[in-house]
Coordinates of C-alpha atoms in Angstrom, one line a residue:
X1088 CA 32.2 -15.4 4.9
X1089 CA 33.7 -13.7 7.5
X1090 CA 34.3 -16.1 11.0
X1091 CA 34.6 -14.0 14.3
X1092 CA 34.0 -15.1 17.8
X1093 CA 32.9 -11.6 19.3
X1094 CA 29.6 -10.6 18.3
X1095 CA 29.2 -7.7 15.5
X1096 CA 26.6 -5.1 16.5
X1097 CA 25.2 -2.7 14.1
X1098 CA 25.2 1.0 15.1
X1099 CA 21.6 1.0 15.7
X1100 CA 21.7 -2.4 17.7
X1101 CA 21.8 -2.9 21.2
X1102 CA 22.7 -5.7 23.3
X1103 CA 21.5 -6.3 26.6
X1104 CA 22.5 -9.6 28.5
X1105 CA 20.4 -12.2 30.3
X1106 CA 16.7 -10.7 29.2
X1107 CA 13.5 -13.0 28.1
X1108 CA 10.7 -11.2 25.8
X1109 CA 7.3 -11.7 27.0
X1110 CA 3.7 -10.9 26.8
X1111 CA 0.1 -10.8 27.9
X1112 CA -0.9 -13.1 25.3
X1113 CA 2.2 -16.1 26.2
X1114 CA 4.3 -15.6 22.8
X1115 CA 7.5 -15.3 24.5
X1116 CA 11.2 -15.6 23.5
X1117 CA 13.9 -17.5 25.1
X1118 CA 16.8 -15.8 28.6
X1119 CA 19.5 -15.4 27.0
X1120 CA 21.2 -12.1 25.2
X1121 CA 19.4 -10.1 23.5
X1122 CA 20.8 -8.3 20.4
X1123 CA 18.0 -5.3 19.5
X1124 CA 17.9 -3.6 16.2
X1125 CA 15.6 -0.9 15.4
X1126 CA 14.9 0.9 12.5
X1127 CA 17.3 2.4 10.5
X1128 CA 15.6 2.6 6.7
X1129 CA 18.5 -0.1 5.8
X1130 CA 19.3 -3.6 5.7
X1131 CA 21.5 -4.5 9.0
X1132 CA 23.9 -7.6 9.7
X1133 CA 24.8 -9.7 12.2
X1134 CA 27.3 -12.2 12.7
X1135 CA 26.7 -15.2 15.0
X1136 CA 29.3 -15.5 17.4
X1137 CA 31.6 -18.7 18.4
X1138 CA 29.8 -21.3 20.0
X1139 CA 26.3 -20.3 19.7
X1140 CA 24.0 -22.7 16.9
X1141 CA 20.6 -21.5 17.6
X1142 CA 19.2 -18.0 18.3
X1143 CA 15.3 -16.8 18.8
X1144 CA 14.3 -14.5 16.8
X1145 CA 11.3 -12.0 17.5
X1146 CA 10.5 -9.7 15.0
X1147 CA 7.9 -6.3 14.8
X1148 CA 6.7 -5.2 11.8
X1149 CA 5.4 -1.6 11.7
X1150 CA 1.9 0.3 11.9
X1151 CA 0.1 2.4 9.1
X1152 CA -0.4 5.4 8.7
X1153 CA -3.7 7.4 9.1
X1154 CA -5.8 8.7 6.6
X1155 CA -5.8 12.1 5.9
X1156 CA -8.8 14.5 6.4
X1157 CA -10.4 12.5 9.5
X1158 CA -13.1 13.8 11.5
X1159 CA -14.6 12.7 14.8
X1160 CA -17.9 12.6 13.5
X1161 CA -18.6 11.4 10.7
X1162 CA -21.7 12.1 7.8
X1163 CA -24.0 10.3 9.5
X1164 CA -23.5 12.0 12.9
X1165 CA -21.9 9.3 14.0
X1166 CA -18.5 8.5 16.2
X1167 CA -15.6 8.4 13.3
X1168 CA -13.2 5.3 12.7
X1169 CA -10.9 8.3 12.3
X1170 CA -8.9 6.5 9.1
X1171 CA -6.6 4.7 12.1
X1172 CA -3.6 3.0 10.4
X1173 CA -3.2 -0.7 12.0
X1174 CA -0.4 -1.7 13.6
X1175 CA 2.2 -4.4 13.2
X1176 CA 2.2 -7.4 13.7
X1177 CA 4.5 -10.0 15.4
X1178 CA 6.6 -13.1 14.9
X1179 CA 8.6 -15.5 17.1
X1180 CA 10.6 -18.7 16.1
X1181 CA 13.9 -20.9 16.8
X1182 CA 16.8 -20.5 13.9
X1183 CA 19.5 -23.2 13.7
X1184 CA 22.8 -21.0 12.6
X1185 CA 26.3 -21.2 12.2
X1186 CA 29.1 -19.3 14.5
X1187 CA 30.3 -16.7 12.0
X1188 CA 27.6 -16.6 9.6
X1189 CA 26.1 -13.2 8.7
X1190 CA 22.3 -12.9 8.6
X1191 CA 20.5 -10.2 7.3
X1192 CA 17.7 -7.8 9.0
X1193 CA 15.5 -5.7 7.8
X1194 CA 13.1 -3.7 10.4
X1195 CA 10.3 -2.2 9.3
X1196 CA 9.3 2.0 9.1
X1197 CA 5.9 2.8 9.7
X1198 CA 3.7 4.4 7.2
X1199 CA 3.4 7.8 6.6
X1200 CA -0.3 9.8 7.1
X1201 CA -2.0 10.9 4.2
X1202 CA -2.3 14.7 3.4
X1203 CA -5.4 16.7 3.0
X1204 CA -6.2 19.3 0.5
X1205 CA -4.5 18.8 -1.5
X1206 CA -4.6 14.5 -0.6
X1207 CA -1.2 13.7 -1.4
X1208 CA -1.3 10.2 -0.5
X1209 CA 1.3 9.2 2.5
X1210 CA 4.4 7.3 2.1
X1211 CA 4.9 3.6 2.4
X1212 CA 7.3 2.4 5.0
X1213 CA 10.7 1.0 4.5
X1214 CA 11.1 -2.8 3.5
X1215 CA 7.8 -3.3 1.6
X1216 CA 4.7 -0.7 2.8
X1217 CA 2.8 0.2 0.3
X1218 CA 1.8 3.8 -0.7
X1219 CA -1.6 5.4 0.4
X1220 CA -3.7 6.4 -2.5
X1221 CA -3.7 10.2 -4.1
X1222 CA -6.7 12.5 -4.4
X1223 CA -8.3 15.9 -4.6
X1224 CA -9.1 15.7 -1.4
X1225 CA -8.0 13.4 1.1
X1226 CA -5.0 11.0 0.8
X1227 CA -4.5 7.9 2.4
X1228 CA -2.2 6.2 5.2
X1229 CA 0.7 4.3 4.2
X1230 CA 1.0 0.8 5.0
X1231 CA 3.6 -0.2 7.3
X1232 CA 6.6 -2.3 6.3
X1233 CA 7.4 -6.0 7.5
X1234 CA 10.1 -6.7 9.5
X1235 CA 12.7 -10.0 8.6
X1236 CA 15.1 -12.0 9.3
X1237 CA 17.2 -13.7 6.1
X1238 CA 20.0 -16.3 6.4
X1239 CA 22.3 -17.5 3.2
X1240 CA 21.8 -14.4 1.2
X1241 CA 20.1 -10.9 1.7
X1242 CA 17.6 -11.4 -1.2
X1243 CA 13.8 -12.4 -0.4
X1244 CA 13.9 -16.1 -0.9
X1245 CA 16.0 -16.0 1.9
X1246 CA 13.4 -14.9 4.9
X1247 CA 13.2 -17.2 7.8
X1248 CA 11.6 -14.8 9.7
X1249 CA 8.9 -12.7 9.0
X1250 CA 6.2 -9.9 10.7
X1251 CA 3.5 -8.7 8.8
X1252 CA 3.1 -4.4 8.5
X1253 CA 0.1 -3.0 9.4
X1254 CA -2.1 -1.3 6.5
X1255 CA -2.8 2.4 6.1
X1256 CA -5.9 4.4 6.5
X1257 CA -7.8 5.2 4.5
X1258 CA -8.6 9.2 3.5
X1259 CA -11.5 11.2 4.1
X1260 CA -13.7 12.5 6.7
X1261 CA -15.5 8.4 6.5
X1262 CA -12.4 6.4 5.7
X1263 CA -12.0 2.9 6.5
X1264 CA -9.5 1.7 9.5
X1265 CA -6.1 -0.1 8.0
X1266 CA -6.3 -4.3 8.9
X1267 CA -3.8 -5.8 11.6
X1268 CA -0.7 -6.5 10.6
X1269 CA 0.3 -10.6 11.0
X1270 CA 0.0 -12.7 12.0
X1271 CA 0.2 -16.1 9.9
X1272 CA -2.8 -14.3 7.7
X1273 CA -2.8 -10.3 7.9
X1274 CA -6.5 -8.2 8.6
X1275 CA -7.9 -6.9 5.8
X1276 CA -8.8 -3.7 5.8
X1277 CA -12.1 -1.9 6.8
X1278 CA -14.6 -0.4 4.4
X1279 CA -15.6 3.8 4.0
X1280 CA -19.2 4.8 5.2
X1281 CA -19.7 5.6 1.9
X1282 CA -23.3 4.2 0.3
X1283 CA -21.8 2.1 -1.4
X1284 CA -18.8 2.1 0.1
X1285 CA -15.1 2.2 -0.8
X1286 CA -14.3 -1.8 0.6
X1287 CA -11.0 -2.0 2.5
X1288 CA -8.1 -4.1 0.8
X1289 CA -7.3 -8.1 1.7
X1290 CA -5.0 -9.4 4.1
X1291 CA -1.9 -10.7 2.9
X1292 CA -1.8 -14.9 3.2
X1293 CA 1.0 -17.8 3.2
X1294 CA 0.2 -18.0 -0.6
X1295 CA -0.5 -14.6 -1.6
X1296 CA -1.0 -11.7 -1.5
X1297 CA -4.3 -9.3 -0.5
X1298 CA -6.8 -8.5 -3.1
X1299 CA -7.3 -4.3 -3.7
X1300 CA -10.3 -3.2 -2.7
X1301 CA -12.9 -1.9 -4.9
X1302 CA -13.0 2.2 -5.6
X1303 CA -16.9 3.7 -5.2
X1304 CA -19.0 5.0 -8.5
X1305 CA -18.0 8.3 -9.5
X1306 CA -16.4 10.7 -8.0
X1307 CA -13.4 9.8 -6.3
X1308 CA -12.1 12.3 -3.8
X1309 CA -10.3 10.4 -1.0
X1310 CA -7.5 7.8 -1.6
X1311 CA -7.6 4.1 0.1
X1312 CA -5.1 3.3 2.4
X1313 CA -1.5 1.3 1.7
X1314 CA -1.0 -2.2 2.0
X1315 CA 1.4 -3.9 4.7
X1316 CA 4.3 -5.3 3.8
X1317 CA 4.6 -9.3 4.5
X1318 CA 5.6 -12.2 3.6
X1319 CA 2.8 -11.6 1.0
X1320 CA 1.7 -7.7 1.7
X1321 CA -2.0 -6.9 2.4
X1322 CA -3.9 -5.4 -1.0
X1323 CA -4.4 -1.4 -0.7
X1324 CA -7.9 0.2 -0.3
X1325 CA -10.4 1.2 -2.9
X1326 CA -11.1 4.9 -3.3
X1327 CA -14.1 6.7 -2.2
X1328 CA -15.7 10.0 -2.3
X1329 CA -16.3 11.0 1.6
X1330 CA -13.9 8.5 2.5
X1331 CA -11.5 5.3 1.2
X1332 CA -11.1 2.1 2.5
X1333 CA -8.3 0.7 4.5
X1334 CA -5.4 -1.1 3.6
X1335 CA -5.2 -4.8 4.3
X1336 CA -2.1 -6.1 6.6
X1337 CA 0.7 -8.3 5.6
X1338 CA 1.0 -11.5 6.3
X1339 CA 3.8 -13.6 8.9
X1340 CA 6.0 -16.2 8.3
X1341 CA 8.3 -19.0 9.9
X1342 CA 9.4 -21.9 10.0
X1343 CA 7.9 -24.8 12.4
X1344 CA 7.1 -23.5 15.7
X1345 CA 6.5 -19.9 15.2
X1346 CA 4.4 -17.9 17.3
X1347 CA 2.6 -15.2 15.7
X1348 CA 0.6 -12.2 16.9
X1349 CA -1.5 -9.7 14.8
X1350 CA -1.8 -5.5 15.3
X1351 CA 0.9 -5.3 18.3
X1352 CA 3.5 -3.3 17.6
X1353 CA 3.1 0.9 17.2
X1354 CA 5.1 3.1 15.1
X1355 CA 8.6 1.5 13.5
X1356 CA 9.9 -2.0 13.7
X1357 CA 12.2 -3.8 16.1
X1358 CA 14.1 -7.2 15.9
X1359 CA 15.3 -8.7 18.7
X1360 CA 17.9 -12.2 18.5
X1361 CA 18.8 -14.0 21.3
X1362 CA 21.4 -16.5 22.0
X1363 CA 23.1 -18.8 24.5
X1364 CA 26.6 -19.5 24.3
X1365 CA 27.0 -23.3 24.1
X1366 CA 30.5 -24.3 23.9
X1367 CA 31.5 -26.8 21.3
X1368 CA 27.8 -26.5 19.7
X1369 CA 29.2 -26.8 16.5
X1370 CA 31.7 -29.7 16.5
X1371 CA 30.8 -32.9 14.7
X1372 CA 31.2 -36.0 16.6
X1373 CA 33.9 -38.1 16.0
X1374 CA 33.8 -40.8 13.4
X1375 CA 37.4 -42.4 13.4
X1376 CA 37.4 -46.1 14.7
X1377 CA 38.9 -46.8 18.0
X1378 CA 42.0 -48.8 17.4
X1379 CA 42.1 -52.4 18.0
X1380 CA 43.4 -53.4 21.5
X1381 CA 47.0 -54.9 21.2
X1382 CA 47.4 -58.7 20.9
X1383 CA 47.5 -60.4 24.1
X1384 CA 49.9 -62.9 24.6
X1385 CA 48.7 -66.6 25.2
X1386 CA 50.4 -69.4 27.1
X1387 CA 52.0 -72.1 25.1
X1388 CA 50.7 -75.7 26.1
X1389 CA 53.2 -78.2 27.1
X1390 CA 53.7 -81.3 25.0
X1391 CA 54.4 -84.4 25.8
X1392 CA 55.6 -86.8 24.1
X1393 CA 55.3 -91.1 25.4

């Protein structure tokens, strides 16, 4: 481990002093500074400068991607969902570090659109987005990725943090609208206007992830959107033949405390950590024993003697 006492910023962080995070909805983050990382399509570090023991940590996770073929109107004459990928989701919480310890972010990319004619299904985005399907026709979004936080090892055990990616859209001039990104659950995802339809994917959960949805009868010619990536990512959609369902969303995570918001954050990722300096933060009280007070003299009584 490597101890410093001046703060390490990544090439694609920033660091802006005495900012607070805060919205609409109250999930706010504590004044301090404010270390930003944005995406970068690799893991970033950061090492916890001297004197500071606990940081806030609000992460984005990314948005889907859209569905390839979309029409405004769709086969029934009606207004389109237009295959919209979901966007990310959102995650703040308290951290107890240590000055000089290196954590380990990962921000999420969004997901790719799908392609049309041919439907090459669009790319998942970085740190866990899942794929959109392929098809003859019309591909579908890919889902967005999560964005973390890990402490005591880079490896995913080691997420304290986590924001739930948005899913991807699905293809097709009637495909279903990826879910929200988490969130402590993530959306799932909506179904095609196919009769029957192509169903949407589940929502990634604290305890797993989201079911895939179901493809239509016969022919399939548009791929289902991506799942988000999440603590547990959302299950991708089935495939249809006017359109595919959406992707479902990832899911949140954090420890006690966390404040979570679902489909906030557009396009790629962002991490923000903020910190107070707090002088001697990290120094154990003392547990020597005081030493005794000296002796104190003490008047000898006179004898006498008959």
């Amino acid at each position: 481990m490597h101890r410093k006492t001046f703060l390490a910023i990544p090439a694609t962080a920033a660091v802006v002093a005495g900012s607070a995070l805060v919205t609409s909805s109250g999930v706010s983050a504590q004044e301090g500074t404010a270390v930003v990382f944005e995406y970068s399509g690799a893991e970033q570090t950061w090492v916890v400068p001297g004197d500071v023991c606990e940081i806030e940590v609000d992460a984005r996770a990314a948005q889907g991607g859209n569905g390839g073929g979309g029409q405004t109107i769709n086969q029934l004459n009606q207004p389109n969902q237009l295959n919209q990928g979901a966007l990310g989701g959102r995650a703040v919480a308290s951290v107890v570090v240590t000055p000089g310890e290196t954590l380990f972010v990962n921000v999420g990319g969004a997901g790719q659109d799908g392609g049309s004619n041919p439907g090459t299904g669009g790319a998942g985005g970085f740190n866990g987005g899942a794929a959109g399907g392929t098809s003859d026709g019309s591909g579908g979004g890919g889902g967005g990725g999560a964005s973390d936080v890990r402490q005591g090892g880079n490896a995913l055990a080691n997420q304290v943090v986590v924001a739930g990616g948005g899913g991807g859209g699905g293809g097709g001039l009637d495909g279903g609208d990826g879910g929200s990104g988490g969130g402590s659950a993530g959306g799932d995802g909506g179904d095609s206007q196919d009769i029957p339809p192509a169903t949407g994917g589940g929502g990634g959960t604290q305890a797993t992830g989201g079911a895939p949805g179901t493809d239509t009868p016969g022919d399939v010619n548009s791929g289902g959107g991506g799942g988000g990536g999440g603590f547990y990512g959302g299950g991708g959609g089935g495939g249809g033949f006017y359109g595919g369902g959406g992707g479902g969303g990832g899911s949140g995570f954090g420890p006690a405390g966390v404040s979570f918001e679902s489909g906030v954050q557009p396009g790629g990722g962002q991490v923000t950590l903020i910190y107070s300096v707090e002088p001697g933060c990290d120094t154990a009280p003392s547990t020597e024993t005081p030493p005794a007070a000296p002796a104190q003299p003490v008047a000898a009584a006179p004898r006498f003697t008959g």
